[in-house]
Amino acid sequence: MSWIPFKNNNPKKQIISKTVERDFEREYEKLQKIEDQTKKLHKDMKKSTEADTAMSKAAVKISSDLLSNPLCEQDPQFLKSMTALDTAMRRMDAFNQEKVNQIQKTVIEPLKKFSSVFPSLNMAVKRREQTLQDYKRLQSKVEKYEEKEKTGPTMVKLHQAREELRPVREDFEAKNKQLLEEMPKFYHSRIDYFQPSFEALIRAQVAYFTEMHKIFGELTEQIDQPGLTDEQRERDNEARLSELKALSIVADD
Amino acid sequence: MENKMKQIFRPKMYIGEGRRSTDTVVAENVTDTSGTIRRSQSDRTEYGKKLKDKMASQDTPTSSCSALDPQEIRSKMMAKRLKVIQELLQTEKDYLTDLELCIKEVVEPLKDIQAVEVDRLFINIESIKQVSASLLANLEEATAGVDPEIQIIGKTFSHVKAEMEEAYKIYCYHQDDANSLLSTYEKDEEVNQQFINCIMTLKTIYDREGKSNLLNMRSFMIKPVQRVMKYPLLLRELWNCTPDSHPDIRPLEEALNSVNIINSNINEFKRGKDLVMKYKKNEEEGRLRNKINKFSFHSLRKKSDRVTGHIKRITGKEPRIKDEKFDKEEKMFKNIEKAVRQLTKNVSDLLQALEGISTAAQNDQQLQSMLLDPDKCESECPLDTKNGSNPYLHFKNKLEHLVLKPLSTLQSMFVAPQKLIQKRYDKLLDYDSSRERSSDELELARRDYEALNAQLVEGLQVFNPASKKILTNCIYFIVALFQDLMNSTHRKFPSIQHLSAPLSNISEVQNSIMEELNNLLFVKENAPKLIERKLSFDKPKRPAPESPRQSEAQRVKVLSTYPLDKVHQLKRNCNATQERDLSLFEGELVAVIEQQDPLGSTSRWLVDTGSEKGYVYSSFLKPYNPIKEQNGNPQDREVDFDDVSIFVNGSKRNSMKSLNSFSSINDIQDWTETDDNDSSGNTDDQQIFYAVYPFQARCEQELSLLEYQRVRILKFCDASGNREWWLAEANEQKGYVPANYLGKMSYA
């Protein structure tokens, strides 16, 4: 990115070696990628936790509506199974909430914090870039003067330019060095940073699904006799539907 | 022949709407005298006429022969009785033969070629045959070799009446459908040809036996209907000619009753269906024109009656007509409908929520890939790429298919019964209200109501259990699907023991890393300034300082040690922010020792609280006025820069005011410093105003102002103390300006 304007100016003379530039680029790119990933993941995780919550709330609504239906009064078996269903759904909701909280704490917030470092990084890179531009500008000025014939005023100007150049160059060198040192550190830190998050995420999910597995394990028996397979049940449904259709009070001619 | 054919063939047994005179298939009730027995057109068969003639010829003698010997009468009656029994047996035999032939030569072949829906055409003709066969067997048993004096015919009918009713009910019920189906079939060349073939076969058989009264398919189909209507006639005749002393008299009466009841039941059953059809059809034709057509006086009257009836019912008056069974069924119906409706909606919501989840599973992968370095492999936790989308997608699809679809279909089926229930209620109201009126209307209303009621009760008794089962099945599916979902995701995860031990101090670890990061130079230098400003805004929100409130003794000390003009009062709570700052509460008294701080800033003053000395920002202080204090003037509470009254009242204050204005002039330099604390406030601000509107001076003492011109206020009142005119200065000029033209300079 910084080569291109440079190429226009003076492709032959290079202020910073290509390797240095390349290293810098590479590190910066890696960090940019991490930045994007962090942002995206943060957004996605938020969405997914919201979706989880929505789903378990919908499930609870199903069961509580059914439980509150007067059918339960007339039929004690129905009441029993609906109560079981409702209990299960509520437990699912509770566990889900816990899971969401856990994920919130161990994954979503750290993601946010991590991405808060990036603005500073970008700012620093920008500043380095500015310094580089200044550096190049002054450098070319110096070279221009150097190429001129060595008259008095030129010499003075040359000297002046050199004086100007020096602090800028030093500034640039400093910035460059700093960034080159610190970017890999930053990059590397993500592992230690996110490893626990990752583990926590997996752990939360495993815990949740283990619980769910237990909760739903016995539930089917309580709802209805499990004698029929799914297909049989499906066919049963169809049969009854057509039975209903045949009723005169229902049928359309 | 042709005439007879037309007479036999009638598309509908009776017409559902309006006219009833020719409707009923059978005699209205048993007590009708024989002379007024109504017959339907289809009754005028050749056979029926023959029978009538036969009987008529017997009738007159019996009714007019009072002078004859009772013994003679009796023997004549017995003779007739025998004849009738003979007739009965013979006709039943013929009928049975017809049925058997029909089945053998028509129904079976048609079934074989499978071009025709035989069941819909001939319905349950086999059952009818069975009934007839058993009736015939019974009759033969009752008459063969049995003395006429003790022949009991009535019982034979009573034995078969249940099956008879069942079989014929169904047959007659579907007769209309069968007829219309037949018409459609006849239009089809091929099928028609088949029919003709069968008929030809039958015809040859019949011709062989000398009977030629078969005509076409329709005549066959209508035979059972005709037969069942004949039973009452036959039995009546038999009863009429059975002497009272004959043991058969009672059984015959019962039998006659039963067949009459059978016939009327069949009628009612059909009427119920027709009513249902009628109302269903009407509901569908919702076009405006139809609606207007229906809007007649009659319908208006009906509707208004219904409304009053309804109100009567619900205003606690004991409802007169009630059907417990129906009510129970209706309640269940309503509950099931509600459950289905809610479930459908909730399941749709659930599916929507699921949309969000299926994308979420990719998060695990993303997180993992973040940790991976393209240069080196670092992933430690072995997690096989969980194809998270699959279990959820599967769940979603199955849920739609197994649950949502049937439920939606079921839900749509509730509509028609609901309308019928409403209609039934209307009929109920009609019936109720017509009780007060004439008996005709009553009868009509009663019939309508009961027919509809019976239909509905029967229908609902089937509907409710079936729909409930569907509901239960769907609930089962929901649970099973959840179970599958949880199981399959559970399986894909490593079990909890395989995971590395949880880091109990995740937050600490992460926080320390963050700190390290923040310590990186580039972060330190380049962190946005926002953070600092935020800190300063936080300050006022912090809870009140914990330093003890000033005690009375301290106040006294302050007041006594220092001259009054140095004593100031806190305008508000202040918290210490810098070194040697004091945290003080509103209303506390302090004495100002120095009006500047070691750094030279004149906005920070060194004060003495009576117990300690420290720095406080001058903007928090206002001159202490003991009088004001005693008055407890609430205005002081929120005295800010806006309250100019402090500068106006009291001579004592004037001196303080000058003190303040003096200090405020020094503050001007402070105003330009970018101090980190915004709320340090500058007394200078009080005096810079700007002109909201331009003002034209009308005399030399007034000052002209341009819009948005900045002026400094020297006095907040004019010479006579009028607070509405302020002494302002701008551009080296002084003059009075109206106070309400001025706006305060907000420190932006």
PDB file of N, CA and C in Angstrom, chain A residues 37 40-41 44 48 52 61-62 65 69 75 110 113 124 127 178 182 186-187 190 193 197 199 201 203 205 209 212-213 216-217 220 233-234 236-237 240 244-245 248 251-253, chain B residues 277 280 284 335 339 346 354 357 360 363-364 366-367 370-371 373 401-402 413 416 455 459 463 468-470 473 476 479 482-483 486-487 489 500 510-511 514 517 521-522 526:
ATOM      1  N   GLN A  37     -12.326 -10.788  11.800  1.00  0.00           N
ATOM      2  CA  GLN A  37     -12.915 -11.997  12.366  1.00  0.00           C
ATOM      3  C   GLN A  37     -13.531 -11.735  13.722  1.00  0.00           C
ATOM      4  N   LYS A  40     -16.805  -9.892  13.306  1.00  0.00           N
ATOM      5  CA  LYS A  40     -17.862 -10.734  12.765  1.00  0.00           C
ATOM      6  C   LYS A  40     -18.332 -11.739  13.809  1.00  0.00           C
ATOM      7  N   LEU A  41     -17.366 -12.321  14.460  1.00  0.00           N
ATOM      8  CA  LEU A  41     -17.720 -13.329  15.447  1.00  0.00           C
ATOM      9  C   LEU A  41     -18.541 -12.707  16.571  1.00  0.00           C
ATOM     10  N   ASP A  44     -21.993 -12.300  15.286  1.00  0.00           N
ATOM     11  CA  ASP A  44     -22.665 -13.589  15.122  1.00  0.00           C
ATOM     12  C   ASP A  44     -23.030 -14.210  16.452  1.00  0.00           C
ATOM     13  N   SER A  48     -26.623 -15.300  17.706  1.00  0.00           N
ATOM     14  CA  SER A  48     -26.964 -16.684  18.021  1.00  0.00           C
ATOM     15  C   SER A  48     -27.502 -16.809  19.429  1.00  0.00           C
ATOM     16  N   ASP A  52     -31.082 -18.355  20.354  1.00  0.00           N
ATOM     17  CA  ASP A  52     -31.268 -19.399  21.358  1.00  0.00           C
ATOM     18  C   ASP A  52     -32.364 -19.026  22.336  1.00  0.00           C
ATOM     19  N   LYS A  61     -43.648 -21.164  25.459  1.00  0.00           N
ATOM     20  CA  LYS A  61     -44.989 -20.676  25.147  1.00  0.00           C
ATOM     21  C   LYS A  61     -45.872 -21.828  24.676  1.00  0.00           C
ATOM     22  N   ILE A  62     -45.300 -22.684  23.842  1.00  0.00           N
ATOM     23  CA  ILE A  62     -46.071 -23.842  23.377  1.00  0.00           C
ATOM     24  C   ILE A  62     -46.628 -24.599  24.576  1.00  0.00           C
ATOM     25  N   ASP A  65     -49.195 -22.629  26.876  1.00  0.00           N
ATOM     26  CA  ASP A  65     -50.514 -22.484  26.255  1.00  0.00           C
ATOM     27  C   ASP A  65     -51.295 -23.780  26.355  1.00  0.00           C
ATOM     28  N   ASN A  69     -54.892 -24.741  28.604  1.00  0.00           N
ATOM     29  CA  ASN A  69     -56.112 -25.034  27.859  1.00  0.00           C
ATOM     30  C   ASN A  69     -57.058 -25.865  28.717  1.00  0.00           C
ATOM     31  N   ASP A  75     -59.420 -34.050  30.913  1.00  0.00           N
ATOM     32  CA  ASP A  75     -58.722 -35.305  30.678  1.00  0.00           C
ATOM     33  C   ASP A  75     -57.478 -35.369  31.548  1.00  0.00           C
ATOM     34  N   PRO A 110     -15.288 -10.683  26.119  1.00  0.00           N
ATOM     35  CA  PRO A 110     -13.881 -10.634  25.727  1.00  0.00           C
ATOM     36  C   PRO A 110     -13.682 -10.264  24.269  1.00  0.00           C
ATOM     37  N   LYS A 113     -13.859  -6.596  24.071  1.00  0.00           N
ATOM     38  CA  LYS A 113     -12.677  -5.921  24.599  1.00  0.00           C
ATOM     39  C   LYS A 113     -11.504  -6.039  23.648  1.00  0.00           C
ATOM     40  N   ALA A 124      -2.097   4.034  14.994  1.00  0.00           N
ATOM     41  CA  ALA A 124      -0.633   4.000  15.023  1.00  0.00           C
ATOM     42  C   ALA A 124      -0.075   3.751  13.629  1.00  0.00           C
ATOM     43  N   ARG A 127      -0.330   6.834  11.617  1.00  0.00           N
ATOM     44  CA  ARG A 127       0.672   7.833  11.980  1.00  0.00           C
ATOM     45  C   ARG A 127       2.022   7.474  11.386  1.00  0.00           C
ATOM     46  N   GLN A 178       8.807   0.143  16.658  1.00  0.00           N
ATOM     47  CA  GLN A 178       7.829  -0.154  17.697  1.00  0.00           C
ATOM     48  C   GLN A 178       6.731  -1.074  17.174  1.00  0.00           C
ATOM     49  N   GLU A 182       5.726  -4.795  18.195  1.00  0.00           N
ATOM     50  CA  GLU A 182       4.531  -5.042  18.993  1.00  0.00           C
ATOM     51  C   GLU A 182       3.432  -5.767  18.252  1.00  0.00           C
ATOM     52  N   PHE A 186       0.999  -8.677  19.749  1.00  0.00           N
ATOM     53  CA  PHE A 186      -0.457  -8.556  19.728  1.00  0.00           C
ATOM     54  C   PHE A 186      -1.081  -9.782  19.066  1.00  0.00           C
ATOM     55  N   TYR A 187      -0.515 -10.101  17.952  1.00  0.00           N
ATOM     56  CA  TYR A 187      -1.061 -11.227  17.210  1.00  0.00           C
ATOM     57  C   TYR A 187      -0.989 -12.505  18.024  1.00  0.00           C
ATOM     58  N   ARG A 190      -3.450 -13.249  21.005  1.00  0.00           N
ATOM     59  CA  ARG A 190      -4.844 -13.677  20.808  1.00  0.00           C
ATOM     60  C   ARG A 190      -5.039 -15.118  21.216  1.00  0.00           C
ATOM     61  N   TYR A 193      -5.488 -15.411  24.754  1.00  0.00           N
ATOM     62  CA  TYR A 193      -6.690 -14.693  25.106  1.00  0.00           C
ATOM     63  C   TYR A 193      -7.926 -15.514  24.795  1.00  0.00           C
ATOM     64  N   SER A 197     -11.723 -18.718  26.129  1.00  0.00           N
ATOM     65  CA  SER A 197     -13.073 -18.447  25.632  1.00  0.00           C
ATOM     66  C   SER A 197     -13.602 -19.637  24.859  1.00  0.00           C
ATOM     67  N   GLU A 199     -12.679 -22.705  25.012  1.00  0.00           N
ATOM     68  CA  GLU A 199     -12.989 -23.824  25.888  1.00  0.00           C
ATOM     69  C   GLU A 199     -14.284 -23.583  26.641  1.00  0.00           C
ATOM     70  N   LEU A 201     -16.776 -21.823  25.725  1.00  0.00           N
ATOM     71  CA  LEU A 201     -17.909 -21.949  24.816  1.00  0.00           C
ATOM     72  C   LEU A 201     -18.291 -23.410  24.641  1.00  0.00           C
ATOM     73  N   ARG A 203     -17.534 -25.861  26.532  1.00  0.00           N
ATOM     74  CA  ARG A 203     -18.003 -26.397  27.803  1.00  0.00           C
ATOM     75  C   ARG A 203     -19.450 -26.037  28.059  1.00  0.00           C
ATOM     76  N   GLN A 205     -21.749 -25.325  25.952  1.00  0.00           N
ATOM     77  CA  GLN A 205     -22.636 -26.049  25.049  1.00  0.00           C
ATOM     78  C   GLN A 205     -22.758 -27.501  25.454  1.00  0.00           C
ATOM     79  N   PHE A 209     -26.250 -29.326  26.361  1.00  0.00           N
ATOM     80  CA  PHE A 209     -26.845 -30.430  25.616  1.00  0.00           C
ATOM     81  C   PHE A 209     -26.915 -31.703  26.430  1.00  0.00           C
ATOM     82  N   MET A 212     -30.023 -31.277  28.377  1.00  0.00           N
ATOM     83  CA  MET A 212     -31.181 -31.404  27.509  1.00  0.00           C
ATOM     84  C   MET A 212     -31.449 -32.857  27.176  1.00  0.00           C
ATOM     85  N   HIS A 213     -30.362 -33.534  26.895  1.00  0.00           N
ATOM     86  CA  HIS A 213     -30.466 -34.957  26.583  1.00  0.00           C
ATOM     87  C   HIS A 213     -31.161 -35.688  27.719  1.00  0.00           C
ATOM     88  N   PHE A 216     -35.017 -34.573  27.976  1.00  0.00           N
ATOM     89  CA  PHE A 216     -35.916 -35.076  26.959  1.00  0.00           C
ATOM     90  C   PHE A 216     -35.931 -36.586  26.884  1.00  0.00           C
ATOM     91  N   GLY A 217     -34.982 -37.172  27.594  1.00  0.00           N
ATOM     92  CA  GLY A 217     -34.891 -38.622  27.508  1.00  0.00           C
ATOM     93  C   GLY A 217     -36.190 -39.317  27.844  1.00  0.00           C
ATOM     94  N   THR A 220     -40.724 -38.347  26.149  1.00  0.00           N
ATOM     95  CA  THR A 220     -41.625 -38.903  25.138  1.00  0.00           C
ATOM     96  C   THR A 220     -42.560 -39.932  25.732  1.00  0.00           C
ATOM     97  N   ARG A 233     -47.187 -43.197  13.146  1.00  0.00           N
ATOM     98  CA  ARG A 233     -47.888 -42.076  13.733  1.00  0.00           C
ATOM     99  C   ARG A 233     -48.306 -41.092  12.660  1.00  0.00           C
ATOM    100  N   GLU A 234     -47.403 -40.903  11.742  1.00  0.00           N
ATOM    101  CA  GLU A 234     -47.718 -39.970  10.664  1.00  0.00           C
ATOM    102  C   GLU A 234     -48.915 -40.475   9.889  1.00  0.00           C
ATOM    103  N   ASP A 236     -51.151 -42.435  10.932  1.00  0.00           N
ATOM    104  CA  ASP A 236     -52.315 -42.319  11.806  1.00  0.00           C
ATOM    105  C   ASP A 236     -52.926 -40.935  11.670  1.00  0.00           C
ATOM    106  N   ASN A 237     -52.052 -39.957  11.676  1.00  0.00           N
ATOM    107  CA  ASN A 237     -52.517 -38.577  11.514  1.00  0.00           C
ATOM    108  C   ASN A 237     -53.271 -38.400  10.212  1.00  0.00           C
ATOM    109  N   ARG A 240     -56.646 -40.047  10.260  1.00  0.00           N
ATOM    110  CA  ARG A 240     -57.659 -39.295  11.010  1.00  0.00           C
ATOM    111  C   ARG A 240     -58.078 -38.043  10.280  1.00  0.00           C
ATOM    112  N   LEU A 244     -61.821 -37.149   9.234  1.00  0.00           N
ATOM    113  CA  LEU A 244     -62.509 -35.911   9.518  1.00  0.00           C
ATOM    114  C   LEU A 244     -63.088 -35.286   8.264  1.00  0.00           C
ATOM    115  N   LYS A 245     -62.282 -35.380   7.215  1.00  0.00           N
ATOM    116  CA  LYS A 245     -62.737 -34.759   5.973  1.00  0.00           C
ATOM    117  C   LYS A 245     -64.038 -35.381   5.512  1.00  0.00           C
ATOM    118  N   SER A 248     -69.740 -35.204   7.426  1.00  0.00           N
ATOM    119  CA  SER A 248     -70.595 -34.285   6.692  1.00  0.00           C
ATOM    120  C   SER A 248     -70.492 -32.880   7.241  1.00  0.00           C
ATOM    121  N   ALA A 251     -67.092 -31.733   5.535  1.00  0.00           N
ATOM    122  CA  ALA A 251     -66.716 -31.880   4.134  1.00  0.00           C
ATOM    123  C   ALA A 251     -67.233 -30.764   3.260  1.00  0.00           C
ATOM    124  N   ASP A 252     -66.407 -30.430   2.338  1.00  0.00           N
ATOM    125  CA  ASP A 252     -66.853 -29.547   1.266  1.00  0.00           C
ATOM    126  C   ASP A 252     -67.333 -30.399   0.134  1.00  0.00           C
ATOM    127  N   ASP A 253     -68.392 -29.995  -0.476  1.00  0.00           N
ATOM    128  CA  ASP A 253     -68.930 -30.842  -1.548  1.00  0.00           C
ATOM    129  C   ASP A 253     -68.098 -30.747  -2.807  1.00  0.00           C
TER     130      ASP A 253
ATOM    131  N   MET B 277     -76.048 -29.248   4.395  1.00  0.00           N
ATOM    132  CA  MET B 277     -75.631 -28.860   3.044  1.00  0.00           C
ATOM    133  C   MET B 277     -76.122 -27.473   2.724  1.00  0.00           C
ATOM    134  N   LYS B 280     -74.183 -24.872   4.592  1.00  0.00           N
ATOM    135  CA  LYS B 280     -72.805 -24.777   4.108  1.00  0.00           C
ATOM    136  C   LYS B 280     -72.768 -24.074   2.784  1.00  0.00           C
ATOM    137  N   GLU B 284     -71.052 -20.269   1.690  1.00  0.00           N
ATOM    138  CA  GLU B 284     -69.996 -20.076   0.696  1.00  0.00           C
ATOM    139  C   GLU B 284     -70.353 -18.994  -0.293  1.00  0.00           C
ATOM    140  N   ASN B 335     -62.397 -26.306  22.961  1.00  0.00           N
ATOM    141  CA  ASN B 335     -61.072 -26.403  23.568  1.00  0.00           C
ATOM    142  C   ASN B 335     -60.038 -26.930  22.589  1.00  0.00           C
ATOM    143  N   ALA B 339     -56.701 -25.097  21.291  1.00  0.00           N
ATOM    144  CA  ALA B 339     -55.381 -25.701  21.439  1.00  0.00           C
ATOM    145  C   ALA B 339     -54.683 -25.795  20.089  1.00  0.00           C
ATOM    146  N   ASN B 346     -47.748 -21.118  17.748  1.00  0.00           N
ATOM    147  CA  ASN B 346     -46.511 -21.226  18.514  1.00  0.00           C
ATOM    148  C   ASN B 346     -45.444 -21.992  17.761  1.00  0.00           C
ATOM    149  N   LEU B 354     -35.853 -20.725  15.058  1.00  0.00           N
ATOM    150  CA  LEU B 354     -34.841 -21.680  14.619  1.00  0.00           C
ATOM    151  C   LEU B 354     -34.003 -21.149  13.474  1.00  0.00           C
ATOM    152  N   ILE B 357     -30.921 -19.891  14.687  1.00  0.00           N
ATOM    153  CA  ILE B 357     -29.945 -20.771  15.323  1.00  0.00           C
ATOM    154  C   ILE B 357     -29.079 -21.505  14.328  1.00  0.00           C
ATOM    155  N   ALA B 360     -25.860 -20.188  13.801  1.00  0.00           N
ATOM    156  CA  ALA B 360     -25.017 -19.943  14.959  1.00  0.00           C
ATOM    157  C   ALA B 360     -23.927 -20.975  15.132  1.00  0.00           C
ATOM    158  N   ASN B 363     -20.288 -20.474  14.531  1.00  0.00           N
ATOM    159  CA  ASN B 363     -19.456 -19.648  15.396  1.00  0.00           C
ATOM    160  C   ASN B 363     -18.302 -20.416  15.982  1.00  0.00           C
ATOM    161  N   ASP B 364     -18.589 -21.654  16.370  1.00  0.00           N
ATOM    162  CA  ASP B 364     -17.512 -22.458  16.939  1.00  0.00           C
ATOM    163  C   ASP B 364     -16.360 -22.577  15.962  1.00  0.00           C
ATOM    164  N   GLN B 366     -15.635 -20.588  13.537  1.00  0.00           N
ATOM    165  CA  GLN B 366     -14.982 -19.307  13.325  1.00  0.00           C
ATOM    166  C   GLN B 366     -13.961 -19.055  14.414  1.00  0.00           C
ATOM    167  N   LEU B 367     -14.407 -19.316  15.627  1.00  0.00           N
ATOM    168  CA  LEU B 367     -13.523 -19.062  16.750  1.00  0.00           C
ATOM    169  C   LEU B 367     -12.277 -19.924  16.624  1.00  0.00           C
ATOM    170  N   MET B 370      -9.882 -18.640  14.112  1.00  0.00           N
ATOM    171  CA  MET B 370      -9.152 -17.460  14.526  1.00  0.00           C
ATOM    172  C   MET B 370      -7.877 -17.838  15.234  1.00  0.00           C
ATOM    173  N   LEU B 371      -7.988 -18.924  15.962  1.00  0.00           N
ATOM    174  CA  LEU B 371      -6.821 -19.319  16.715  1.00  0.00           C
ATOM    175  C   LEU B 371      -5.758 -19.935  15.814  1.00  0.00           C
ATOM    176  N   ASP B 373      -3.157 -20.288  13.129  1.00  0.00           N
ATOM    177  CA  ASP B 373      -2.242 -19.412  12.421  1.00  0.00           C
ATOM    178  C   ASP B 373      -1.918 -20.096  11.104  1.00  0.00           C
ATOM    179  N   HIS B 401     -42.978 -30.615   8.501  1.00  0.00           N
ATOM    180  CA  HIS B 401     -43.700 -31.683   7.815  1.00  0.00           C
ATOM    181  C   HIS B 401     -44.646 -32.424   8.747  1.00  0.00           C
ATOM    182  N   LEU B 402     -44.134 -32.789   9.905  1.00  0.00           N
ATOM    183  CA  LEU B 402     -44.923 -33.667  10.762  1.00  0.00           C
ATOM    184  C   LEU B 402     -45.916 -32.929  11.632  1.00  0.00           C
ATOM    185  N   MET B 413     -60.248 -27.291   9.194  1.00  0.00           N
ATOM    186  CA  MET B 413     -61.477 -28.091   9.282  1.00  0.00           C
ATOM    187  C   MET B 413     -62.411 -27.624  10.365  1.00  0.00           C
ATOM    188  N   ALA B 416     -66.046 -25.109   9.260  1.00  0.00           N
ATOM    189  CA  ALA B 416     -67.418 -25.504   8.911  1.00  0.00           C
ATOM    190  C   ALA B 416     -68.229 -25.920  10.134  1.00  0.00           C
ATOM    191  N   GLN B 455     -77.252 -34.221  13.895  1.00  0.00           N
ATOM    192  CA  GLN B 455     -76.105 -34.258  12.990  1.00  0.00           C
ATOM    193  C   GLN B 455     -74.835 -33.837  13.698  1.00  0.00           C
ATOM    194  N   GLY B 459     -71.632 -35.930  14.522  1.00  0.00           N
ATOM    195  CA  GLY B 459     -70.402 -35.528  13.865  1.00  0.00           C
ATOM    196  C   GLY B 459     -69.317 -35.190  14.850  1.00  0.00           C
ATOM    197  N   PHE B 463     -65.571 -36.249  15.449  1.00  0.00           N
ATOM    198  CA  PHE B 463     -64.586 -35.206  15.213  1.00  0.00           C
ATOM    199  C   PHE B 463     -63.661 -35.018  16.402  1.00  0.00           C
ATOM    200  N   LYS B 468     -58.459 -34.677  18.612  1.00  0.00           N
ATOM    201  CA  LYS B 468     -57.622 -34.708  19.804  1.00  0.00           C
ATOM    202  C   LYS B 468     -56.423 -35.629  19.608  1.00  0.00           C
ATOM    203  N   LYS B 469     -56.699 -36.747  18.935  1.00  0.00           N
ATOM    204  CA  LYS B 469     -55.579 -37.665  18.719  1.00  0.00           C
ATOM    205  C   LYS B 469     -54.533 -37.034  17.832  1.00  0.00           C
ATOM    206  N   ILE B 470     -55.002 -36.328  16.818  1.00  0.00           N
ATOM    207  CA  ILE B 470     -54.054 -35.653  15.937  1.00  0.00           C
ATOM    208  C   ILE B 470     -53.226 -34.670  16.747  1.00  0.00           C
ATOM    209  N   ASN B 473     -50.777 -36.494  18.803  1.00  0.00           N
ATOM    210  CA  ASN B 473     -49.685 -36.984  17.945  1.00  0.00           C
ATOM    211  C   ASN B 473     -48.702 -35.883  17.624  1.00  0.00           C
ATOM    212  N   TYR B 476     -46.587 -35.115  20.479  1.00  0.00           N
ATOM    213  CA  TYR B 476     -45.589 -36.170  20.592  1.00  0.00           C
ATOM    214  C   TYR B 476     -44.437 -35.944  19.631  1.00  0.00           C
ATOM    215  N   VAL B 479     -42.082 -33.261  20.807  1.00  0.00           N
ATOM    216  CA  VAL B 479     -41.159 -33.704  21.848  1.00  0.00           C
ATOM    217  C   VAL B 479     -40.110 -34.641  21.275  1.00  0.00           C
ATOM    218  N   PHE B 482     -37.483 -32.719  19.423  1.00  0.00           N
ATOM    219  CA  PHE B 482     -36.561 -32.074  20.333  1.00  0.00           C
ATOM    220  C   PHE B 482     -35.553 -33.075  20.845  1.00  0.00           C
ATOM    221  N   GLN B 483     -36.087 -34.222  21.188  1.00  0.00           N
ATOM    222  CA  GLN B 483     -35.211 -35.259  21.726  1.00  0.00           C
ATOM    223  C   GLN B 483     -34.124 -35.622  20.724  1.00  0.00           C
ATOM    224  N   MET B 486     -31.522 -32.839  20.470  1.00  0.00           N
ATOM    225  CA  MET B 486     -30.586 -32.798  21.581  1.00  0.00           C
ATOM    226  C   MET B 486     -29.630 -33.981  21.527  1.00  0.00           C
ATOM    227  N   ASN B 487     -30.196 -35.116  21.179  1.00  0.00           N
ATOM    228  CA  ASN B 487     -29.327 -36.294  21.127  1.00  0.00           C
ATOM    229  C   ASN B 487     -28.247 -36.154  20.076  1.00  0.00           C
ATOM    230  N   THR B 489     -26.962 -33.515  18.675  1.00  0.00           N
ATOM    231  CA  THR B 489     -25.917 -32.547  18.975  1.00  0.00           C
ATOM    232  C   THR B 489     -25.060 -33.038  20.124  1.00  0.00           C
ATOM    233  N   SER B 500     -10.620 -30.105  28.644  1.00  0.00           N
ATOM    234  CA  SER B 500      -9.642 -29.653  29.634  1.00  0.00           C
ATOM    235  C   SER B 500     -10.359 -28.939  30.769  1.00  0.00           C
ATOM    236  N   GLN B 510      -7.937 -13.103  31.130  1.00  0.00           N
ATOM    237  CA  GLN B 510      -8.157 -12.253  29.965  1.00  0.00           C
ATOM    238  C   GLN B 510      -7.887 -10.799  30.285  1.00  0.00           C
ATOM    239  N   ASN B 511      -8.283 -10.414  31.481  1.00  0.00           N
ATOM    240  CA  ASN B 511      -8.037  -9.017  31.825  1.00  0.00           C
ATOM    241  C   ASN B 511      -6.553  -8.707  31.857  1.00  0.00           C
ATOM    242  N   MET B 514      -5.378  -8.228  28.473  1.00  0.00           N
ATOM    243  CA  MET B 514      -5.806  -6.934  27.956  1.00  0.00           C
ATOM    244  C   MET B 514      -4.915  -5.830  28.496  1.00  0.00           C
ATOM    245  N   LEU B 517      -1.793  -5.749  26.690  1.00  0.00           N
ATOM    246  CA  LEU B 517      -1.977  -5.157  25.374  1.00  0.00           C
ATOM    247  C   LEU B 517      -2.050  -3.648  25.463  1.00  0.00           C
ATOM    248  N   LEU B 521       3.055   0.160  23.642  1.00  0.00           N
ATOM    249  CA  LEU B 521       3.214   1.574  23.376  1.00  0.00           C
ATOM    250  C   LEU B 521       2.212   2.128  22.384  1.00  0.00           C
ATOM    251  N   PHE B 522       2.048   1.373  21.358  1.00  0.00           N
ATOM    252  CA  PHE B 522       1.217   1.972  20.314  1.00  0.00           C
ATOM    253  C   PHE B 522      -0.201   2.200  20.796  1.00  0.00           C
ATOM    254  N   ASN B 526      -1.883   5.996  21.243  1.00  0.00           N
ATOM    255  CA  ASN B 526      -2.890   6.287  20.240  1.00  0.00           C
ATOM    256  C   ASN B 526      -4.309   6.070  20.686  1.00  0.00           C
TER     257      ASN B 526
END
